[in-house]
Amino acid sequence: MRTTVGIIGGGPAGLLLARLLDNAGIDNVVLESRDRSYVEQRQRAGILEQPTVDTLRAAGAGERMDREGLVHHGIELRFGRRAHRMDFPSLTGGRGVLVYAQTEVVKDLIALRLAGGGPLLFTAEVRAVDGADTDQPVIHFRHDDQDKTLHCDYVVGCDGFHGVAREAIPATVRTSYERTYPYSWLGILAEAPPVYDELVYAHSERGFALASVRSSSVSRLYLQVPCDTDLADWPDERIWDELDARFALDEDPGWKLERGQVTSKAVLPMRSHVTEPMRYGRVFLAGDAAHIVPPTGAKGLNLAAADVTVLARALIRQRDTGSTQLLDAYSDTCLRRVWRAEHFSHLMTTTLHTDPAHSPFDTRLQLSQLARFASSPHAAADLADNYTGLPLPQ
């Protein structure tokens, strides 16, 4: 097999890149290790920044998103048992975010790919990438019980943190930066209508909580828990009781969540990770293969979309003009945005969560930062600017 761009990973990053390349007439092959059902049901982020929404629309992948997505014009911060709303349009010149689950983005992109006839191989397990520093890198994979090879002009690793693409960058060249957090999230999906109009981020002496949305009838909710949490210790009733306790308001003591059937439950670790560089020879990394952010800032899917948008433009420029200028700048261009997102996500995480090692002094610092977001137009504008999405590099 031979193609111009071999894409490892059929998640949102790989599928969006494939769509952008298809629209430009650049042939590509997508290799995904899981089956279609697994990929379409993999629960991840649900907040799309304005640049991500714009990219999906321009790619012809926004019809159902615009019809079913929920526009949010702000978020609510709760701390000190009081509520404070951040109004994004007034702080950013009109920008907001769209709530549309990653599962739905993936379904839309898969449907478009299959309708267009582009190669999308599920259950294709990539074993290795050879020749990253040559003009003809090769992907070795197994599909339909056969060992196969895909010869490419370029290879793009969109295969996540545990994928093989990053290993194509020699250890002597590759540098990893990482931070782990001393807490996790217990996340649930529940058939319960949200009683809030926008996402609610709560700082509490009991720990952090987040109320999110999947639809008008489905809630996505999170609790900060210890890293060694056993789900067996958290029956549904205990989860609902703890959520209500952390979202409690002095100004509205009767405020409670709408309870419903919990359809999924999982403990999610929290970490930050960046691999540099994001390009070696003709192998490029995108999305979680290159960087991971804690979910507090809602940046994971959006960073992946930004990566592949930058890369698609660079590949199109090379095809049209022969210039490799944008390809050569890819890693530096993306990393500037990645580190900005890492900083914002780290700030949101460490400001809102209760660290087991925190002293009362540390807690007062957190409350001071949250009060500044709530009272200072400049601090609020910076939060809103980062949350709704910084402009993509042109």
Short mmCIF file of C-alpha atoms in Angstrom, two decimals:
data_model
loop_
_atom_site.label_atom_id
_atom_site.label_comp_id
_atom_site.label_asym_id
_atom_site.label_seq_id
_atom_site.Cartn_x
_atom_site.Cartn_y
_atom_site.Cartn_z
CA MET A 1 0.00 0.00 0.00
CA ARG A 2 1.12 3.54 -0.70
CA THR A 3 -0.26 6.99 0.13
CA THR A 4 0.85 10.57 0.54
CA VAL A 5 -0.12 10.86 4.22
CA GLY A 6 -0.42 7.88 6.53
CA ILE A 7 -2.54 8.76 9.58
CA ILE A 8 -2.23 6.57 12.66
CA GLY A 9 -5.35 6.88 14.80
CA GLY A 10 -9.02 7.28 13.92
CA GLY A 11 -10.03 9.58 16.74
CA PRO A 12 -11.03 13.21 16.25
CA ALA A 13 -7.51 14.39 15.38
CA GLY A 14 -6.86 11.73 12.73
CA LEU A 15 -10.35 11.92 11.25
CA LEU A 16 -10.37 15.72 11.08
CA LEU A 17 -6.96 15.74 9.42
CA ALA A 18 -8.20 13.17 6.90
CA ARG A 19 -11.23 15.35 6.16
CA LEU A 20 -9.11 18.47 5.64
CA LEU A 21 -6.75 16.57 3.33
CA ASP A 22 -9.65 14.98 1.42
CA ASN A 23 -11.10 18.44 0.78
CA ALA A 24 -7.72 19.55 -0.57
CA GLY A 25 -7.31 16.49 -2.80
CA ILE A 26 -4.37 15.01 -0.87
CA ASP A 27 -4.65 11.23 -0.63
CA ASN A 28 -4.35 9.66 2.80
CA VAL A 29 -5.04 6.44 4.70
CA VAL A 30 -6.36 6.26 8.28
CA LEU A 31 -5.37 3.28 10.46
CA GLU A 32 -7.33 2.78 13.69
CA SER A 33 -6.54 -0.03 16.12
CA ARG A 34 -10.07 -0.28 17.58
CA ASP A 35 -13.33 -1.23 15.91
CA ARG A 36 -15.84 1.37 14.76
CA SER A 37 -18.25 0.79 17.63
CA TYR A 38 -15.57 1.40 20.25
CA VAL A 39 -14.34 4.58 18.56
CA GLU A 40 -17.83 6.03 18.26
CA GLN A 41 -18.67 5.33 21.90
CA ARG A 42 -15.40 6.51 23.49
CA GLN A 43 -16.43 9.18 26.03
CA ARG A 44 -14.24 12.25 26.08
CA ALA A 45 -14.59 16.02 26.05
CA GLY A 46 -17.73 17.85 25.05
CA ILE A 47 -16.69 21.52 24.83
CA LEU A 48 -15.74 22.95 21.43
CA GLU A 49 -13.91 26.27 21.24
CA GLN A 50 -14.88 28.80 18.61
CA PRO A 51 -11.83 28.01 16.38
CA THR A 52 -12.72 24.29 16.49
CA VAL A 53 -16.34 25.01 15.57
CA ASP A 54 -15.17 27.23 12.71
CA THR A 55 -12.81 24.52 11.43
CA LEU A 56 -15.49 21.81 11.49
CA ARG A 57 -17.93 24.06 9.65
CA ALA A 58 -15.38 25.00 6.99
CA ALA A 59 -14.56 21.30 6.55
CA GLY A 60 -18.21 20.46 5.85
CA ALA A 61 -18.57 18.61 9.15
CA GLY A 62 -20.80 21.05 10.99
CA GLU A 63 -24.34 20.34 9.83
CA ARG A 64 -25.45 18.12 12.72
CA MET A 65 -23.22 19.98 15.16
CA ASP A 66 -25.02 23.26 14.39
CA ARG A 67 -28.39 21.57 14.62
CA GLU A 68 -27.86 19.65 17.87
CA GLY A 69 -25.02 21.45 19.66
CA LEU A 70 -25.77 23.69 22.63
CA VAL A 71 -24.29 27.18 22.52
CA HIS A 72 -22.96 28.36 25.89
CA HIS A 73 -22.18 32.02 26.47
CA GLY A 74 -20.37 31.59 29.77
CA ILE A 75 -19.58 29.46 32.78
CA GLU A 76 -20.42 29.74 36.46
CA LEU A 77 -17.78 29.68 39.18
CA ARG A 78 -18.95 28.66 42.64
CA PHE A 79 -16.74 29.29 45.64
CA GLY A 80 -17.37 30.37 49.18
CA ARG A 81 -20.90 28.98 48.64
CA ARG A 82 -21.66 31.82 46.22
CA ALA A 83 -22.17 31.82 42.43
CA HIS A 84 -20.34 34.07 39.96
CA ARG A 85 -21.06 34.03 36.21
CA MET A 86 -18.41 34.68 33.56
CA ASP A 87 -20.14 36.22 30.52
CA PHE A 88 -17.99 35.25 27.55
CA PRO A 89 -19.43 37.42 24.73
CA SER A 90 -19.00 40.65 26.69
CA LEU A 91 -15.47 39.65 27.66
CA THR A 92 -14.26 38.36 24.28
CA GLY A 93 -16.06 40.41 21.69
CA GLY A 94 -18.81 37.90 21.08
CA ARG A 95 -17.20 34.46 21.37
CA GLY A 96 -18.68 31.48 23.17
CA VAL A 97 -18.31 27.71 23.19
CA LEU A 98 -20.43 24.86 21.84
CA VAL A 99 -21.36 21.77 23.83
CA TYR A 100 -21.21 18.84 21.40
CA ALA A 101 -19.76 15.55 22.58
CA GLN A 102 -16.59 14.12 21.08
CA THR A 103 -18.53 10.93 20.31
CA GLU A 104 -20.76 12.95 17.98
CA VAL A 105 -17.84 14.73 16.30
CA VAL A 106 -16.27 11.34 15.63
CA LYS A 107 -19.52 9.87 14.27
CA ASP A 108 -19.89 12.81 11.87
CA LEU A 109 -16.31 12.55 10.62
CA ILE A 110 -16.50 8.76 10.18
CA ALA A 111 -19.73 9.08 8.18
CA LEU A 112 -18.16 11.70 5.91
CA ARG A 113 -15.04 9.61 5.43
CA LEU A 114 -16.92 6.46 4.53
CA ALA A 115 -19.30 8.36 2.23
CA GLY A 116 -16.31 9.79 0.38
CA GLY A 117 -14.70 6.40 -0.04
CA GLY A 118 -11.41 7.30 1.63
CA PRO A 119 -9.46 4.42 3.20
CA LEU A 120 -10.37 4.04 6.88
CA LEU A 121 -9.16 0.74 8.32
CA PHE A 122 -10.55 -0.25 11.70
CA THR A 123 -8.85 -2.94 13.81
CA ALA A 124 -5.58 -2.06 12.10
CA GLU A 125 -2.91 -2.44 14.78
CA VAL A 126 0.18 -0.38 14.01
CA ARG A 127 3.33 -2.14 15.18
CA ALA A 128 6.06 0.34 14.21
CA VAL A 129 7.08 3.27 12.02
CA ASP A 130 10.39 3.04 10.18
CA GLY A 131 12.36 5.58 8.21
CA ALA A 132 11.12 8.73 9.94
CA ASP A 133 14.20 10.62 8.77
CA THR A 134 13.93 9.42 5.14
CA ASP A 135 11.78 10.53 2.20
CA GLN A 136 9.70 7.35 2.41
CA PRO A 137 8.66 6.45 5.98
CA VAL A 138 6.85 3.12 6.36
CA ILE A 139 4.07 2.10 8.73
CA HIS A 140 4.01 -1.58 9.70
CA PHE A 141 0.60 -2.80 10.84
CA ARG A 142 -1.57 -5.90 11.16
CA HIS A 143 -5.04 -6.04 9.64
CA ASP A 144 -7.33 -8.96 8.80
CA ASP A 145 -4.80 -11.33 10.40
CA GLN A 146 -2.11 -10.24 7.95
CA ASP A 147 1.05 -8.18 8.40
CA LYS A 148 1.03 -5.22 6.04
CA THR A 149 3.05 -2.13 5.21
CA LEU A 150 1.98 1.36 4.22
CA HIS A 151 4.56 3.46 2.37
CA CYS A 152 4.03 7.20 2.85
CA ASP A 153 5.47 10.58 2.04
CA TYR A 154 4.46 11.71 5.52
CA VAL A 155 3.29 9.94 8.69
CA VAL A 156 1.06 11.62 11.27
CA GLY A 157 0.69 10.06 14.71
CA CYS A 158 -2.76 10.74 16.13
CA ASP A 159 -2.65 7.55 18.18
CA GLY A 160 -2.73 8.97 21.68
CA PHE A 161 -0.42 8.85 24.65
CA HIS A 162 0.10 5.08 24.48
CA GLY A 163 0.51 4.90 20.69
CA VAL A 164 3.61 3.92 18.74
CA ALA A 165 4.12 7.05 16.63
CA ARG A 166 5.99 8.91 19.35
CA GLU A 167 8.52 6.07 19.48
CA ALA A 168 9.52 6.93 15.89
CA ILE A 169 11.21 10.02 17.33
CA PRO A 170 14.55 8.83 18.76
CA ALA A 171 14.86 9.02 22.54
CA THR A 172 18.00 11.13 22.08
CA VAL A 173 15.90 13.76 20.31
CA ARG A 174 12.67 13.53 22.27
CA THR A 175 12.05 15.39 25.53
CA SER A 176 9.02 14.81 27.74
CA TYR A 177 7.62 17.24 30.28
CA GLU A 178 5.08 15.87 32.72
CA ARG A 179 3.14 16.71 35.86
CA THR A 180 0.78 14.38 37.70
CA TYR A 181 -1.85 15.60 40.13
CA PRO A 182 -2.61 14.10 43.57
CA TYR A 183 -6.31 13.63 42.79
CA SER A 184 -8.58 12.15 40.13
CA TRP A 185 -12.09 12.73 38.80
CA LEU A 186 -15.03 10.43 39.34
CA GLY A 187 -17.14 11.08 36.25
CA ILE A 188 -20.70 9.97 35.62
CA LEU A 189 -23.09 10.18 32.71
CA ALA A 190 -26.70 10.36 33.89
CA GLU A 191 -30.13 10.43 32.30
CA ALA A 192 -31.00 13.58 34.21
CA PRO A 193 -32.02 16.97 32.77
CA PRO A 194 -29.48 19.66 33.72
CA VAL A 195 -30.93 22.22 36.12
CA TYR A 196 -28.23 24.73 35.07
CA ASP A 197 -27.91 26.60 31.78
CA GLU A 198 -24.11 26.56 31.57
CA LEU A 199 -21.20 24.60 33.02
CA VAL A 200 -20.71 25.02 36.76
CA TYR A 201 -17.20 24.82 38.24
CA ALA A 202 -17.29 24.51 42.03
CA HIS A 203 -14.49 25.02 44.54
CA SER A 204 -15.45 23.55 47.91
CA GLU A 205 -13.71 22.56 51.11
CA ARG A 206 -15.01 19.05 50.28
CA GLY A 207 -13.22 19.11 46.88
CA PHE A 208 -13.89 20.19 43.32
CA ALA A 209 -17.06 19.42 41.34
CA LEU A 210 -18.11 20.12 37.76
CA ALA A 211 -21.60 20.07 36.29
CA SER A 212 -21.54 19.69 32.52
CA VAL A 213 -24.07 18.86 29.82
CA ARG A 214 -24.46 16.34 27.02
CA SER A 215 -28.00 17.26 25.97
CA SER A 216 -31.22 18.69 27.37
CA SER A 217 -31.87 15.33 29.04
CA VAL A 218 -28.35 14.02 29.83
CA SER A 219 -25.93 15.40 32.43
CA ARG A 220 -22.18 14.84 32.66
CA LEU A 221 -20.94 15.34 36.23
CA TYR A 222 -17.58 15.07 37.98
CA LEU A 223 -16.26 14.87 41.54
CA GLN A 224 -12.70 15.26 42.74
CA VAL A 225 -11.67 12.01 44.45
CA PRO A 226 -8.41 10.42 45.70
CA CYS A 227 -6.30 8.71 43.04
CA ASP A 228 -6.81 5.27 44.61
CA THR A 229 -10.61 5.54 44.60
CA ASP A 230 -12.56 2.29 44.24
CA LEU A 231 -15.85 2.76 42.36
CA ALA A 232 -17.41 0.15 44.63
CA ASP A 233 -17.18 2.71 47.44
CA TRP A 234 -19.26 5.18 45.46
CA PRO A 235 -22.85 3.96 44.98
CA ASP A 236 -25.07 6.31 42.98
CA GLU A 237 -26.80 7.84 45.99
CA ARG A 238 -23.49 8.79 47.59
CA ILE A 239 -22.37 10.46 44.36
CA TRP A 240 -25.55 12.54 44.10
CA ASP A 241 -25.37 13.53 47.76
CA GLU A 242 -21.75 14.61 47.43
CA LEU A 243 -22.44 16.60 44.26
CA ASP A 244 -25.25 18.48 45.98
CA ALA A 245 -23.00 19.22 48.96
CA ARG A 246 -20.22 20.64 46.80
CA PHE A 247 -22.55 22.79 44.70
CA ALA A 248 -24.41 24.16 47.75
CA LEU A 249 -25.19 27.90 47.81
CA ASP A 250 -25.97 30.11 50.77
CA GLU A 251 -28.04 32.39 48.53
CA ASP A 252 -30.15 29.47 47.25
CA PRO A 253 -30.15 26.76 49.94
CA GLY A 254 -32.77 24.73 48.09
CA TRP A 255 -30.63 24.30 44.96
CA LYS A 256 -30.30 20.63 44.04
CA LEU A 257 -29.34 18.61 40.98
CA GLU A 258 -31.98 16.66 39.07
CA ARG A 259 -31.22 13.01 39.77
CA GLY A 260 -31.56 10.20 37.25
CA GLN A 261 -30.19 6.85 36.15
CA VAL A 262 -26.39 6.73 36.06
CA THR A 263 -25.46 5.07 32.76
CA SER A 264 -21.67 5.17 33.07
CA LYS A 265 -19.17 5.74 35.84
CA ALA A 266 -15.35 5.95 35.77
CA VAL A 267 -12.35 7.30 37.66
CA LEU A 268 -10.18 9.55 35.49
CA PRO A 269 -6.55 10.34 36.39
CA MET A 270 -5.26 13.90 36.04
CA ARG A 271 -1.96 14.72 34.39
CA SER A 272 -0.19 17.15 32.11
CA HIS A 273 2.28 15.98 29.47
CA VAL A 274 4.11 17.55 26.52
CA THR A 275 6.50 15.87 24.08
CA GLU A 276 8.98 18.03 22.19
CA PRO A 277 9.52 18.22 19.30
CA MET A 278 6.22 17.34 17.64
CA ARG A 279 8.00 16.55 14.38
CA TYR A 280 11.00 14.45 13.43
CA GLY A 281 11.87 14.05 9.77
CA ARG A 282 8.61 13.16 8.06
CA VAL A 283 6.80 11.98 11.17
CA PHE A 284 4.48 14.45 12.88
CA LEU A 285 2.64 14.11 16.19
CA ALA A 286 -0.80 15.59 16.86
CA GLY A 287 -3.30 15.55 19.71
CA ASP A 288 -2.73 13.28 22.69
CA ALA A 289 0.28 11.68 21.00
CA ALA A 290 2.08 14.96 21.65
CA HIS A 291 0.37 16.49 24.66
CA ILE A 292 -2.17 15.85 27.41
CA VAL A 293 -3.94 18.43 29.54
CA PRO A 294 -6.07 17.93 32.63
CA PRO A 295 -9.71 18.24 31.58
CA THR A 296 -10.43 21.25 33.81
CA GLY A 297 -9.70 23.70 30.98
CA ALA A 298 -11.59 21.78 28.25
CA LYS A 299 -8.57 21.88 25.94
CA GLY A 300 -7.81 18.29 24.86
CA LEU A 301 -9.98 17.94 21.74
CA ASN A 302 -9.48 21.58 20.85
CA LEU A 303 -5.69 21.34 20.92
CA ALA A 304 -5.88 18.26 18.69
CA ALA A 305 -8.07 20.15 16.20
CA ALA A 306 -5.64 23.06 16.20
CA ASP A 307 -2.66 20.75 15.57
CA VAL A 308 -4.17 19.09 12.52
CA THR A 309 -5.48 22.37 11.13
CA VAL A 310 -1.95 23.79 11.23
CA LEU A 311 -0.55 20.57 9.71
CA ALA A 312 -3.14 20.40 6.92
CA ARG A 313 -2.30 23.96 5.89
CA ALA A 314 1.39 23.10 5.85
CA LEU A 315 0.86 19.99 3.72
CA ILE A 316 -1.33 21.91 1.28
CA ARG A 317 1.32 24.65 1.01
CA GLN A 318 4.01 22.07 0.29
CA ARG A 319 1.85 20.42 -2.38
CA ASP A 320 0.93 23.72 -4.05
CA THR A 321 4.28 25.55 -3.90
CA GLY A 322 6.93 23.00 -3.03
CA SER A 323 7.82 25.07 0.04
CA THR A 324 8.43 23.19 3.30
CA GLN A 325 8.48 26.38 5.37
CA LEU A 326 5.22 25.68 7.21
CA LEU A 327 6.06 21.99 7.68
CA ASP A 328 9.44 22.93 9.14
CA ALA A 329 7.72 25.35 11.54
CA TYR A 330 4.96 22.92 12.54
CA SER A 331 6.35 21.87 15.91
CA ASP A 332 7.23 25.38 17.07
CA THR A 333 3.92 26.77 15.82
CA CYS A 334 1.85 24.18 17.68
CA LEU A 335 3.92 24.17 20.85
CA ARG A 336 3.35 27.89 21.40
CA ARG A 337 -0.39 27.19 21.59
CA VAL A 338 0.10 23.92 23.51
CA TRP A 339 2.04 25.56 26.32
CA ARG A 340 -0.51 28.37 26.56
CA ALA A 341 -3.24 25.72 26.97
CA GLU A 342 -1.13 23.77 29.47
CA HIS A 343 -0.71 26.90 31.56
CA PHE A 344 -4.42 27.72 31.49
CA SER A 345 -5.44 24.14 32.31
CA HIS A 346 -2.92 23.99 35.15
CA LEU A 347 -4.20 27.28 36.54
CA MET A 348 -7.82 26.12 36.45
CA THR A 349 -6.91 22.77 37.98
CA THR A 350 -4.76 24.01 40.85
CA THR A 351 -7.11 26.91 41.63
CA LEU A 352 -10.28 24.80 41.83
CA HIS A 353 -9.09 21.54 43.40
CA THR A 354 -8.35 20.79 47.03
CA ASP A 355 -4.82 19.40 47.25
CA PRO A 356 -4.34 16.95 50.15
CA ALA A 357 -1.13 18.84 51.00
CA HIS A 358 -2.84 22.24 51.07
CA SER A 359 -2.51 24.42 54.14
CA PRO A 360 -5.11 27.06 55.07
CA PHE A 361 -2.73 29.57 53.49
CA ASP A 362 -2.91 27.73 50.15
CA THR A 363 -6.70 27.68 50.29
CA ARG A 364 -6.81 31.43 50.88
CA LEU A 365 -4.61 31.92 47.81
CA GLN A 366 -7.08 29.87 45.75
CA LEU A 367 -10.02 31.91 46.98
CA SER A 368 -8.14 35.11 46.24
CA GLN A 369 -7.56 34.01 42.64
CA LEU A 370 -11.21 33.01 42.21
CA ALA A 371 -12.35 36.33 43.67
CA ARG A 372 -10.13 38.12 41.16
CA PHE A 373 -11.77 36.24 38.29
CA ALA A 374 -15.16 37.27 39.66
CA SER A 375 -14.34 40.94 40.33
CA SER A 376 -11.68 42.04 37.85
CA PRO A 377 -12.71 42.62 34.21
CA HIS A 378 -9.10 42.07 33.16
CA ALA A 379 -8.77 38.72 34.94
CA ALA A 380 -12.21 37.64 33.75
CA ALA A 381 -11.36 38.59 30.17
CA ASP A 382 -8.15 36.54 30.31
CA LEU A 383 -10.07 33.51 31.58
CA ALA A 384 -12.75 33.92 28.91
CA ASP A 385 -10.20 34.48 26.14
CA ASN A 386 -8.38 31.25 26.97
CA TYR A 387 -11.54 29.23 27.61
CA THR A 388 -13.26 30.14 24.32
CA GLY A 389 -10.07 29.53 22.32
CA LEU A 390 -7.14 31.60 21.17
CA PRO A 391 -7.00 32.34 17.41
CA LEU A 392 -5.28 29.75 15.27
CA PRO A 393 -1.99 30.82 13.70
CA GLN A 394 -2.40 31.91 10.09
#
